[in-house]
PDB file of C-alpha atoms in Angstrom:
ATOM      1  CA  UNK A  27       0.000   0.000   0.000  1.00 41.00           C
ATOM      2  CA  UNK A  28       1.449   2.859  -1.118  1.00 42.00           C
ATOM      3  CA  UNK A  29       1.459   5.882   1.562  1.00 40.00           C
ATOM      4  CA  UNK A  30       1.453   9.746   1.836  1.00 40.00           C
ATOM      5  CA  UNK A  31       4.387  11.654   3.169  1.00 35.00           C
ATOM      6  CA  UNK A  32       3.933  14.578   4.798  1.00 36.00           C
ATOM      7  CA  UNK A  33       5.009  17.832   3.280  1.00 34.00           C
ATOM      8  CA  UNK A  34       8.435  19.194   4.997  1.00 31.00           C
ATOM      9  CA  UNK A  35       9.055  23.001   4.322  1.00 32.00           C
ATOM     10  CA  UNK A  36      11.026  23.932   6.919  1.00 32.00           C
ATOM     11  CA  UNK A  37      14.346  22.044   7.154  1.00 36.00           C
ATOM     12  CA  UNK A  38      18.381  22.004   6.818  1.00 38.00           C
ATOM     13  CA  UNK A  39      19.810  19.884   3.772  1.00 41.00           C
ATOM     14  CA  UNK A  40      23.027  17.857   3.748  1.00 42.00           C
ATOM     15  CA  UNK A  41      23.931  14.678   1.268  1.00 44.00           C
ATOM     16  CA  UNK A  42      25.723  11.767   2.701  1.00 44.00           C
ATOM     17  CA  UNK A  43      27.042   9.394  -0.270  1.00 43.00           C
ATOM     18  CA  UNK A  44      27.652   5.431  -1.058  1.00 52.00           C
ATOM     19  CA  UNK A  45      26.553   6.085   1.846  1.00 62.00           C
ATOM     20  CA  UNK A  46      25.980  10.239   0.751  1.00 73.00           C
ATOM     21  CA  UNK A  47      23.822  12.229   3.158  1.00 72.00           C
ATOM     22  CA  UNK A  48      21.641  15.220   2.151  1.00 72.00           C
ATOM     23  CA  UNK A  49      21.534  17.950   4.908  1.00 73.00           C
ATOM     24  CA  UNK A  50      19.130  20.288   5.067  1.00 75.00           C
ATOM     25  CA  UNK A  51      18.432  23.287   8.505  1.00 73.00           C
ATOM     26  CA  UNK A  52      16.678  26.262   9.198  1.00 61.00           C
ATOM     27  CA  UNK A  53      19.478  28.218  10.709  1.00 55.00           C
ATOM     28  CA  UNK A  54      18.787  31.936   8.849  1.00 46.00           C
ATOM     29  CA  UNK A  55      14.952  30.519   7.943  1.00 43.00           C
ATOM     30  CA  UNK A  56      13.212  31.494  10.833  1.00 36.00           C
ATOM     31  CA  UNK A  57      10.841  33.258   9.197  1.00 36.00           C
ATOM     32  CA  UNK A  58       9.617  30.339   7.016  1.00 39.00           C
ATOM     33  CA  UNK A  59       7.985  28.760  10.248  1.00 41.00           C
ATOM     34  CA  UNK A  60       5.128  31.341  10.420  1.00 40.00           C
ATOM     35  CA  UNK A  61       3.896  31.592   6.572  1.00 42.00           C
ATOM     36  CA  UNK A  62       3.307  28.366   5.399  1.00 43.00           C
ATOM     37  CA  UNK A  63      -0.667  28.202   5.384  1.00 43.00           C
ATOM     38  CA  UNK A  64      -1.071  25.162   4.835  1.00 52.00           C
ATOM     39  CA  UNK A  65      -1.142  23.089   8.281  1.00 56.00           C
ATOM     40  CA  UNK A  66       1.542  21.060   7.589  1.00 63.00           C
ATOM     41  CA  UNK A  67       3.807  19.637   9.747  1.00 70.00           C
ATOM     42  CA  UNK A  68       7.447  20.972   9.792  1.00 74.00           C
ATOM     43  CA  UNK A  69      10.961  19.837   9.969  1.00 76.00           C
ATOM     44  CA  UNK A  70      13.652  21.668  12.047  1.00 82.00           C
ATOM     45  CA  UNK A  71      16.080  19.340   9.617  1.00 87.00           C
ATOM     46  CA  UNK A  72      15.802  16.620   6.942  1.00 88.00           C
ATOM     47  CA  UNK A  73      18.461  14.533   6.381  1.00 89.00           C
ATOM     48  CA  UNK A  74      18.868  12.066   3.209  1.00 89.00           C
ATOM     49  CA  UNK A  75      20.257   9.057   3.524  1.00 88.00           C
ATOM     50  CA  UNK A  76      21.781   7.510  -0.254  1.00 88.00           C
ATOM     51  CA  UNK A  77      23.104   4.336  -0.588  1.00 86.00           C
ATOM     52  CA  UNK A  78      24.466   4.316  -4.078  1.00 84.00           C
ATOM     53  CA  UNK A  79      22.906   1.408  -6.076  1.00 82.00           C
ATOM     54  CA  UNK A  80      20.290   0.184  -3.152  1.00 86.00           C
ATOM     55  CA  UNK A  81      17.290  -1.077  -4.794  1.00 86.00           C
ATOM     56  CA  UNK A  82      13.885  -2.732  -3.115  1.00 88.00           C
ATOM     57  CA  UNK A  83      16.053  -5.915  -4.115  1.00 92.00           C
ATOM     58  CA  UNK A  84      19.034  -5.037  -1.846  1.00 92.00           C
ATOM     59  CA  UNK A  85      16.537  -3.729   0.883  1.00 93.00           C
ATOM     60  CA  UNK A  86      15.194  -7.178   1.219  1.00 95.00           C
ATOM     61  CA  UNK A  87      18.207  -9.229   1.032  1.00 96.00           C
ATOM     62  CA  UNK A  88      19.368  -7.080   3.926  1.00 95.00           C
ATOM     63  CA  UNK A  89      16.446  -7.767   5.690  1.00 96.00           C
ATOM     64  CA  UNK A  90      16.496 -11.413   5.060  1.00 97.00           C
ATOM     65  CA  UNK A  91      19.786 -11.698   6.088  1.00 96.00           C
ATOM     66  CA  UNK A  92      19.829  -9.276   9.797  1.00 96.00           C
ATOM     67  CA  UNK A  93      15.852  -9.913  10.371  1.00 97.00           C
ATOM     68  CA  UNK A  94      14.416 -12.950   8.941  1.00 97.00           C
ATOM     69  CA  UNK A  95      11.225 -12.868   6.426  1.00 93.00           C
ATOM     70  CA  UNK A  96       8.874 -11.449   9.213  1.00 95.00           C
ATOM     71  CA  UNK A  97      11.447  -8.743  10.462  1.00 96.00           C
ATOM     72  CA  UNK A  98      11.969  -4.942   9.194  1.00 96.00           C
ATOM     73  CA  UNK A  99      14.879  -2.932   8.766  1.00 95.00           C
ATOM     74  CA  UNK A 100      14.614   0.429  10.859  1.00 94.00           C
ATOM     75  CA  UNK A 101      13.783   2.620   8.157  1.00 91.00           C
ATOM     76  CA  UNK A 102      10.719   0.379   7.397  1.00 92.00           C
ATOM     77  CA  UNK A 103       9.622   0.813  10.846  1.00 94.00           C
ATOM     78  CA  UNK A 104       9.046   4.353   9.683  1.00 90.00           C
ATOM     79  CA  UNK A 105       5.598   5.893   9.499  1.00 87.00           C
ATOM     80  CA  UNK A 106       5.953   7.405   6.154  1.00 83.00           C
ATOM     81  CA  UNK A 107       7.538   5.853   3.378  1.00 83.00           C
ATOM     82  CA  UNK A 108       8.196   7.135  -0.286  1.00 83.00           C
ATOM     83  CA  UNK A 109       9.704   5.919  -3.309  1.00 85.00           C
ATOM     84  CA  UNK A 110      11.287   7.564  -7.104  1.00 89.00           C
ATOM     85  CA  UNK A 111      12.207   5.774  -9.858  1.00 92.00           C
ATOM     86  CA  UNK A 112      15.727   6.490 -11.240  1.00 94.00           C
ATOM     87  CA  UNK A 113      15.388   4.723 -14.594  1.00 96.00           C
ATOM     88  CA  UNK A 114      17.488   6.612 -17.401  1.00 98.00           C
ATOM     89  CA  UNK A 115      16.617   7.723 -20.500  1.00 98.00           C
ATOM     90  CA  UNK A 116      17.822   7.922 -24.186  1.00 98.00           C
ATOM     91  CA  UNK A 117      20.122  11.009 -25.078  1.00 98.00           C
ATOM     92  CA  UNK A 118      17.828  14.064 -26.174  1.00 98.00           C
ATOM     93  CA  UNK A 119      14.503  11.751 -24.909  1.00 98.00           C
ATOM     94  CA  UNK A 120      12.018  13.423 -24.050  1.00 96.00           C
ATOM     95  CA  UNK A 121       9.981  13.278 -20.567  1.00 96.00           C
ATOM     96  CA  UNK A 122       7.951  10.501 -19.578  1.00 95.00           C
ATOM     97  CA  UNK A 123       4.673  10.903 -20.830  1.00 95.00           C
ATOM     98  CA  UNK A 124       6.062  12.907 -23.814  1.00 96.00           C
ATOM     99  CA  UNK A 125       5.802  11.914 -27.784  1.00 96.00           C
ATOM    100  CA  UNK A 126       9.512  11.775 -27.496  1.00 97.00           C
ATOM    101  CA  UNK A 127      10.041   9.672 -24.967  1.00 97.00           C
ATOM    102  CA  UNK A 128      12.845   6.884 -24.900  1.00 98.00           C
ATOM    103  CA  UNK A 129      13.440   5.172 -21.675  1.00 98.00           C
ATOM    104  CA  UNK A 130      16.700   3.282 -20.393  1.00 98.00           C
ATOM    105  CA  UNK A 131      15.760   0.878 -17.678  1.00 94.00           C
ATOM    106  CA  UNK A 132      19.724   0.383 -17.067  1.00 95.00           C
ATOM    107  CA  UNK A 133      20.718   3.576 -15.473  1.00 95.00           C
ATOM    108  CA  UNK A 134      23.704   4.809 -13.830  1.00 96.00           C
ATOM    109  CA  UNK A 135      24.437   7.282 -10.700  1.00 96.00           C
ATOM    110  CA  UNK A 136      24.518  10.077 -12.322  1.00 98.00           C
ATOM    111  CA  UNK A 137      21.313   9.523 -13.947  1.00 98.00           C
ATOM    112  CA  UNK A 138      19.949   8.123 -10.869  1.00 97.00           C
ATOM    113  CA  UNK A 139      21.142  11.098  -8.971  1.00 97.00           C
ATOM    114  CA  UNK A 140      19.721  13.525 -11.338  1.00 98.00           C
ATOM    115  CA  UNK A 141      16.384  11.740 -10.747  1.00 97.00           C
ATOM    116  CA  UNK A 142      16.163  12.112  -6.924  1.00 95.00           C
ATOM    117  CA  UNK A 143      17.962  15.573  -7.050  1.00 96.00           C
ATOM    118  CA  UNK A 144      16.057  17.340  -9.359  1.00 97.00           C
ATOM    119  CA  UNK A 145      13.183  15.146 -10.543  1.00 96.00           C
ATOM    120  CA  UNK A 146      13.859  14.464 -13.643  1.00 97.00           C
ATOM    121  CA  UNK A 147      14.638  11.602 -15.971  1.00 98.00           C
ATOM    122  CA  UNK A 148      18.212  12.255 -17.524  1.00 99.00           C
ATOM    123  CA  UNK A 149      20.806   9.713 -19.937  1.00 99.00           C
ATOM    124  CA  UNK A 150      23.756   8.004 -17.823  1.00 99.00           C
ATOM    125  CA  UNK A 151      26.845   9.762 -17.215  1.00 98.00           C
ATOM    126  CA  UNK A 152      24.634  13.051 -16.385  1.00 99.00           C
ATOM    127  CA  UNK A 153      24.331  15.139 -13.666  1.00 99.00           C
ATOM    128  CA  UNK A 154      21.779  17.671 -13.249  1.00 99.00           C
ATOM    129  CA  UNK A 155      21.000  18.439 -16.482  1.00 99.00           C
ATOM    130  CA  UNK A 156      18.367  17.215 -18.709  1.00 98.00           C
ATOM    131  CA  UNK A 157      18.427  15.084 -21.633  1.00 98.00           C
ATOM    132  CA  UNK A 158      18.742  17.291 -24.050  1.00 98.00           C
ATOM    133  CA  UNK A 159      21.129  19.078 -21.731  1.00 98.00           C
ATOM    134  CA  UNK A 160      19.186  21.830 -20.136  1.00 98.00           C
ATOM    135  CA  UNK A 161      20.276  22.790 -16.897  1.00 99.00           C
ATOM    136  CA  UNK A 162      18.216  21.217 -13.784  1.00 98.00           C
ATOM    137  CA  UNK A 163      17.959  22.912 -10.386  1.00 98.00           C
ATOM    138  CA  UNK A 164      18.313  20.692  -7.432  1.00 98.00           C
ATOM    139  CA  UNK A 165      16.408  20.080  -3.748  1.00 95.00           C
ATOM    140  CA  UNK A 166      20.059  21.155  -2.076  1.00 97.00           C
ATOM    141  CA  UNK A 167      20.069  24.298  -4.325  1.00 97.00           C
ATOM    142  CA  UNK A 168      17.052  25.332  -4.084  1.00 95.00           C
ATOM    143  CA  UNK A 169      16.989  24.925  -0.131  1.00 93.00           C
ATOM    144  CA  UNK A 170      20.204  26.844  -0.061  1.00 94.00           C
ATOM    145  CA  UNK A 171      18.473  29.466  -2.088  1.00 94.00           C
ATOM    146  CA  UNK A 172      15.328  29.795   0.552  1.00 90.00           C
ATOM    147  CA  UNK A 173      18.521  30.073   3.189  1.00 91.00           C
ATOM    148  CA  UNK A 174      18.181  26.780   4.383  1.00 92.00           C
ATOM    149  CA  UNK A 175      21.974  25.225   5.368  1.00 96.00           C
ATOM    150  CA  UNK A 176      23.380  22.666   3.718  1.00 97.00           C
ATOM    151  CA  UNK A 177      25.866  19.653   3.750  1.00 98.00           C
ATOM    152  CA  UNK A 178      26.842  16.905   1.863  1.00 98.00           C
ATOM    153  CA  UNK A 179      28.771  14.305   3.525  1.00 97.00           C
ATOM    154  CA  UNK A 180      30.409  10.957   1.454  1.00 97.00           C
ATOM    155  CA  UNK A 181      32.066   7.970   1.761  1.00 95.00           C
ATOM    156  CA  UNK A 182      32.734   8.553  -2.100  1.00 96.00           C
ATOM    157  CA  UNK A 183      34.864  11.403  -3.900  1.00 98.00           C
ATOM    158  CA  UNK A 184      32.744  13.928  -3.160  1.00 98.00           C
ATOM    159  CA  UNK A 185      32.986  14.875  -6.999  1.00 99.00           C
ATOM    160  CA  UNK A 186      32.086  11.060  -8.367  1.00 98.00           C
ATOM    161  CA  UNK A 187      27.955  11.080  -9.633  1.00 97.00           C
ATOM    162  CA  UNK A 188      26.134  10.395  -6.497  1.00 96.00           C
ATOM    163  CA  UNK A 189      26.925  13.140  -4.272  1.00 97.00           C
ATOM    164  CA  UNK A 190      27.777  16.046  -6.924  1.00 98.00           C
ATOM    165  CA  UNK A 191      24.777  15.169  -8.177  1.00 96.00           C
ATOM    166  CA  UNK A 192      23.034  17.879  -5.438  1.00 96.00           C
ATOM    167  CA  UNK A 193      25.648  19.854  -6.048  1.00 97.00           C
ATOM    168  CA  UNK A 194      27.052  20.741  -9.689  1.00 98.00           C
ATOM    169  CA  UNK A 195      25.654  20.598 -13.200  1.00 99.00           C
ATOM    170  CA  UNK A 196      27.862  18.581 -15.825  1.00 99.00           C
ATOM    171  CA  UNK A 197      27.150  16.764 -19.299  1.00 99.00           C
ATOM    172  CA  UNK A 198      29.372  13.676 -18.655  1.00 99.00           C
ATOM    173  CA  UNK A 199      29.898  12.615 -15.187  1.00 98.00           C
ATOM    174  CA  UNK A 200      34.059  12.353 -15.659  1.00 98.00           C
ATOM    175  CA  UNK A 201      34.485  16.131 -16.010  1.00 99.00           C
ATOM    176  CA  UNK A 202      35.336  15.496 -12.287  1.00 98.00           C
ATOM    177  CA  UNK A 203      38.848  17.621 -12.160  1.00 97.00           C
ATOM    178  CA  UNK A 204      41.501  18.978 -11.185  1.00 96.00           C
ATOM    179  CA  UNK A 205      41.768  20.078 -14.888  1.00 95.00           C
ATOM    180  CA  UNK A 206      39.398  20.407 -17.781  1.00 97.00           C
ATOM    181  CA  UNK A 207      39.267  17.967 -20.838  1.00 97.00           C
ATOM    182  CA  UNK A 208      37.419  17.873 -24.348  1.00 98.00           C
ATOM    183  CA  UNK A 209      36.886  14.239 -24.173  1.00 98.00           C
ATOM    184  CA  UNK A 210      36.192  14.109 -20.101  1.00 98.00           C
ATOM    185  CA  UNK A 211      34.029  17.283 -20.418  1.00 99.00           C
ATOM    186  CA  UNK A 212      32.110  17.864 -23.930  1.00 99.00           C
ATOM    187  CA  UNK A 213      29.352  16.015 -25.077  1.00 98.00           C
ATOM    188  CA  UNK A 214      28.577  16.611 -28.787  1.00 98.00           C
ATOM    189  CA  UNK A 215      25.926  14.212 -29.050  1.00 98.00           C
ATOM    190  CA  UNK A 216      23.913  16.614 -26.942  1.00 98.00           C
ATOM    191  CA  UNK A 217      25.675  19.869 -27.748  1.00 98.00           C
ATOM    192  CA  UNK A 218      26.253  19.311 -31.464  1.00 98.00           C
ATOM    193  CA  UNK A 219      29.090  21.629 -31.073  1.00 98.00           C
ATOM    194  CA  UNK A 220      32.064  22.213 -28.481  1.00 98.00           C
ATOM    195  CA  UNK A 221      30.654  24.234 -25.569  1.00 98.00           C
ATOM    196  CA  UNK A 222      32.926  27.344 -24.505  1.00 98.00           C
ATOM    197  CA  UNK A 223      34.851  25.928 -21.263  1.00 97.00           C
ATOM    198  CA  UNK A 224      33.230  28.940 -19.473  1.00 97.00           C
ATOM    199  CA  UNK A 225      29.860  26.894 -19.345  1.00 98.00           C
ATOM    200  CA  UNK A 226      28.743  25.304 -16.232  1.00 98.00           C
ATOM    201  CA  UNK A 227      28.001  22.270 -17.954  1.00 99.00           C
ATOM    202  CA  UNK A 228      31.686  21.000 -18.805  1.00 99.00           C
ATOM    203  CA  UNK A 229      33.282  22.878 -15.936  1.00 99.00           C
ATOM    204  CA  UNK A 230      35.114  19.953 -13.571  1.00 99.00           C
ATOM    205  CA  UNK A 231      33.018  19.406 -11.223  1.00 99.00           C
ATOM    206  CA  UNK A 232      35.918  20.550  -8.224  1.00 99.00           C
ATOM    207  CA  UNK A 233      35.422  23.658  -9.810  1.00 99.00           C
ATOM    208  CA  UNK A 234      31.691  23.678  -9.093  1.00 99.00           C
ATOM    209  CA  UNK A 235      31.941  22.485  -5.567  1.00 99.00           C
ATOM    210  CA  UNK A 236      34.563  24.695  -4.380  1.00 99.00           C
ATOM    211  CA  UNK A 237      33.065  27.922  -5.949  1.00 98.00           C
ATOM    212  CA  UNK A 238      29.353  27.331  -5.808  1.00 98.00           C
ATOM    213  CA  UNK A 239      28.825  27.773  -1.635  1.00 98.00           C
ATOM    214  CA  UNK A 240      25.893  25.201  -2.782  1.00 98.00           C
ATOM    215  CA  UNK A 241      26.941  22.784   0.520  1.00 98.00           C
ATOM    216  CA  UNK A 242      27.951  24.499   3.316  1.00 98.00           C
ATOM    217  CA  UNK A 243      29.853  21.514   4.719  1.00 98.00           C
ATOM    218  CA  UNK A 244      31.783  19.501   2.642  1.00 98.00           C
ATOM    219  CA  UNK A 245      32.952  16.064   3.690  1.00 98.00           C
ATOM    220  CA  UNK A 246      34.292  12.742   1.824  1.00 98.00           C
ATOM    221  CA  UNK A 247      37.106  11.803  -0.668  1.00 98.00           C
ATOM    222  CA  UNK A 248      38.595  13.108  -3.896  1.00 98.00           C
ATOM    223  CA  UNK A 249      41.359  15.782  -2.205  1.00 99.00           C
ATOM    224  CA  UNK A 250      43.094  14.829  -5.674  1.00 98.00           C
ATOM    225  CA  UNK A 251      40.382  16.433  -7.658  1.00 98.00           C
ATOM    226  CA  UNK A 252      41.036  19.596  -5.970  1.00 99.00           C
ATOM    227  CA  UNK A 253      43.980  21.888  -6.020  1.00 98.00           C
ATOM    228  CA  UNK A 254      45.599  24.992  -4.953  1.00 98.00           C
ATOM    229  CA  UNK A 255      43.154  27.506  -7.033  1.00 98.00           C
ATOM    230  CA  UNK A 256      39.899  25.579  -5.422  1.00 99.00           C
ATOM    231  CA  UNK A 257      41.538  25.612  -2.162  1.00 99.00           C
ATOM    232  CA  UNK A 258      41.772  29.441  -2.091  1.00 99.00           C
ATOM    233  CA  UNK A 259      38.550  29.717  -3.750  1.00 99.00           C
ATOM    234  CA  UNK A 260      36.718  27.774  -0.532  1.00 99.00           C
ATOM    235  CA  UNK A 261      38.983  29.944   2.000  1.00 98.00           C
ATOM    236  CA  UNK A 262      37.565  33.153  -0.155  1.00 98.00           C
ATOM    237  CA  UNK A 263      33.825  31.961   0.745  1.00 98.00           C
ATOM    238  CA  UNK A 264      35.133  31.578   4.345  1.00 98.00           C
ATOM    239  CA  UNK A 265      35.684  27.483   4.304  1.00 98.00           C
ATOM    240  CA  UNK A 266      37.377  26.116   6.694  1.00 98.00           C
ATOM    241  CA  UNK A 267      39.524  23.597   4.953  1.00 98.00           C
ATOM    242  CA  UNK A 268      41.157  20.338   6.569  1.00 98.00           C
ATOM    243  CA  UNK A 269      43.611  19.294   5.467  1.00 96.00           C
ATOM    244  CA  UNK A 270      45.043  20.759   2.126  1.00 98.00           C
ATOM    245  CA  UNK A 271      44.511  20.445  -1.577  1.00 98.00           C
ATOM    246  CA  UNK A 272      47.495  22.919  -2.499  1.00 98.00           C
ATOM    247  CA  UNK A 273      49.988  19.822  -0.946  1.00 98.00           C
ATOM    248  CA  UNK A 274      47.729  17.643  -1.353  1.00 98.00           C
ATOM    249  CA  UNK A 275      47.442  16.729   2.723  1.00 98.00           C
ATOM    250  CA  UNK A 276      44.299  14.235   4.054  1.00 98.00           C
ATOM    251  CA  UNK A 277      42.188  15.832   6.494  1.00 98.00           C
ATOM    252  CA  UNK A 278      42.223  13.923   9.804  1.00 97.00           C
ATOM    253  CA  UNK A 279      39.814  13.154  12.472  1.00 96.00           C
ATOM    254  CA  UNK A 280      41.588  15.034  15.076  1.00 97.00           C
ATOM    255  CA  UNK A 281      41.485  18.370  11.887  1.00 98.00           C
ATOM    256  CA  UNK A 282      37.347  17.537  12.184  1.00 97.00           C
ATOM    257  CA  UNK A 283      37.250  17.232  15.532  1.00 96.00           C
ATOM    258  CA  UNK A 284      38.675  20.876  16.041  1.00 95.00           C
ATOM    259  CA  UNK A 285      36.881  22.605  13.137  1.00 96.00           C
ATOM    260  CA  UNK A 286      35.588  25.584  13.658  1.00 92.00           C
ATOM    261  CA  UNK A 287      33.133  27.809  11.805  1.00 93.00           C
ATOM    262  CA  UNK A 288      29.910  27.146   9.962  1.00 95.00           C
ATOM    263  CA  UNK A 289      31.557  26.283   6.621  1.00 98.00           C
ATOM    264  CA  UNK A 290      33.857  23.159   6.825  1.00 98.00           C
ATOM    265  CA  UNK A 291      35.562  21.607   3.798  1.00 99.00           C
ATOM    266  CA  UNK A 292      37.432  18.487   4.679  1.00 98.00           C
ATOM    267  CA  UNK A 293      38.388  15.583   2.267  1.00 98.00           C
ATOM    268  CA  UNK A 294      39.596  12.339   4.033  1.00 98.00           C
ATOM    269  CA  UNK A 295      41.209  10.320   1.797  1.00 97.00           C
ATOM    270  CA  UNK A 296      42.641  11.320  -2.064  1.00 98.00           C
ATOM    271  CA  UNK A 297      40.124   8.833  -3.581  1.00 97.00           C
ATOM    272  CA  UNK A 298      37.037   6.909  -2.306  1.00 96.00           C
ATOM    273  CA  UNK A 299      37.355   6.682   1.675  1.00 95.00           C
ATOM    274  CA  UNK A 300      38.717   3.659   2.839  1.00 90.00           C
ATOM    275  CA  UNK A 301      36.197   0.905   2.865  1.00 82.00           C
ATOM    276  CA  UNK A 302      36.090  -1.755   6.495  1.00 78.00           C
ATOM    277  CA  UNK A 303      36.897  -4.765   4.258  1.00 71.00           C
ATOM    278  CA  UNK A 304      39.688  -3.063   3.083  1.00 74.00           C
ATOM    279  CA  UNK A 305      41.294  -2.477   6.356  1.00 72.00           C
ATOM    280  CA  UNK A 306      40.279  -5.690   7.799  1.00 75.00           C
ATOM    281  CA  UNK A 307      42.332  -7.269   4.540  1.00 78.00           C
ATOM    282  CA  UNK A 308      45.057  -5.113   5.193  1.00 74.00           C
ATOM    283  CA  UNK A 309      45.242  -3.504   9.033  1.00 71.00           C
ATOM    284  CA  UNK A 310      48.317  -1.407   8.550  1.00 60.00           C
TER     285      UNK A 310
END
């Protein structure tokens, strides 16, 4: 039985990746408790949980396995419960329910990401963007642009598809950084012709993150995505930054622990974080 969830339009919005987590508050919307109208109920924060790739299928083996056939998982013990499809679609498809529309039931994260971030139904490899390339705003955007603040936190790169996917706008899911590429970047098939390297959509996606102020805390892997130029850029916007992409130094969890500020950038490992059957395999 499929049921209702209540409206939230009050909250703070971080992402947290692979697991990603989408952070959302209402420090500096104070305002937004009193004018609603509605009745709803409100949320001092929302937080959205991500894990990259989870399907119904991988819900219920997980229950099977910790619960037992008659068990549930926490978040089914829930009172509300929604669900989005994240299918893909063809390269310049149209929307569902259009004349031109040419679905992909294999999808990827990016396109997954661009259907729970911004609601619409994308081709794999993009991020944010439609699929005929138009630019898509997203839930953390558009919370940071009713004042709402925001995090994204990652066990990923926080540049790979799932968690820049609230965060940055690109045409092929690669243009990650440090540096810009034709072939990581451009996508003709959408574009028909190179787009100037000043466009959003085949900027790295580094670039984005540390010059956007979208998130408001920062947190994962990928320090070697980022250099010197993004590193000042974040201190500019008043980031504090762990660690350092200039020498290319791992935040810490004594550097977190001390942080200070409302804007924290901190990158824990130079590519995906370190996953627990990795250091059980290898405990030095």
């Amino acid at each position: 039985m499929r049921r209702r969830i209540p409206v939230l339009t009050s909250a703070t919005l971080i992402t947290a990746l692979v697991a990603t987590a989408v952070v959302a508050g209402t420090a500096g919307v104070a305002s937004a408790q009193n004018d609603s109208g509605e009745g709803h109920s409100r949320a001092k924060n929302v937080i959205y949980l991500l894990g990259d790739g989870m399907g119904r299928t991988h819900v219920t083996a997980a229950r099977e396995r910790y619960y037992g056939t008659d068990g549930k998982l926490a978040m089914e013990t829930l009172p509300s419960q929604g669900f989005i499809s994240t299918y893909a679609v063809e390269k310049l498809s149209g929307q569902p329910g259009s004349t031109n529309f040419h679905p992909n039931p294999v999808t990827d994260s990016a396109s997954a990401a661009t259907a729970w971030s911004s609601g619409v139904k994308t081709y794999n490899a993009a991020l944010a963007v439609d699929a005929v390339g138009t630019v898509m705003p997203t839930i953390m955007e558009l919370a940071k642009k009713a004042g709402f603040r925001t995090g994204n936190v990652s066990t990923a790169e926080v540049t790979d598809a799932t968690p820049a996917g609230q965060m940055s706008h690109a045409l092929a899911r690669g243009c990650q950084g440090p540096v810009y590429s034709d072939a990581a970047c451009q996508d003709l098939a959408i574009t028909g012709t190179a787009l100037p390297t000043s466009d959003i959509r085949v900027t790295p996606i580094a670039d984005q993150i540390a010059r956007n102020g979208t998130a408001d805390v920062i947190l994962g892997g990928g320090l070697s995505r980022f250099d010197a130029a993004d590193e000042t850029a974040l201190k500019d916007q008043g980031y504090s930054v762990l660690g350092s992409p200039t020498s290319q130094t791992v935040a810490t969890k004594t550097d977190l622990a001390s942080a200070s500020g409302q804007k924290v950038f901190g990158l824990f490992n130079r590519g995906n974080l370190t996953i627990e059957k990795a250091k059980q395999d290898n405990p030095t």
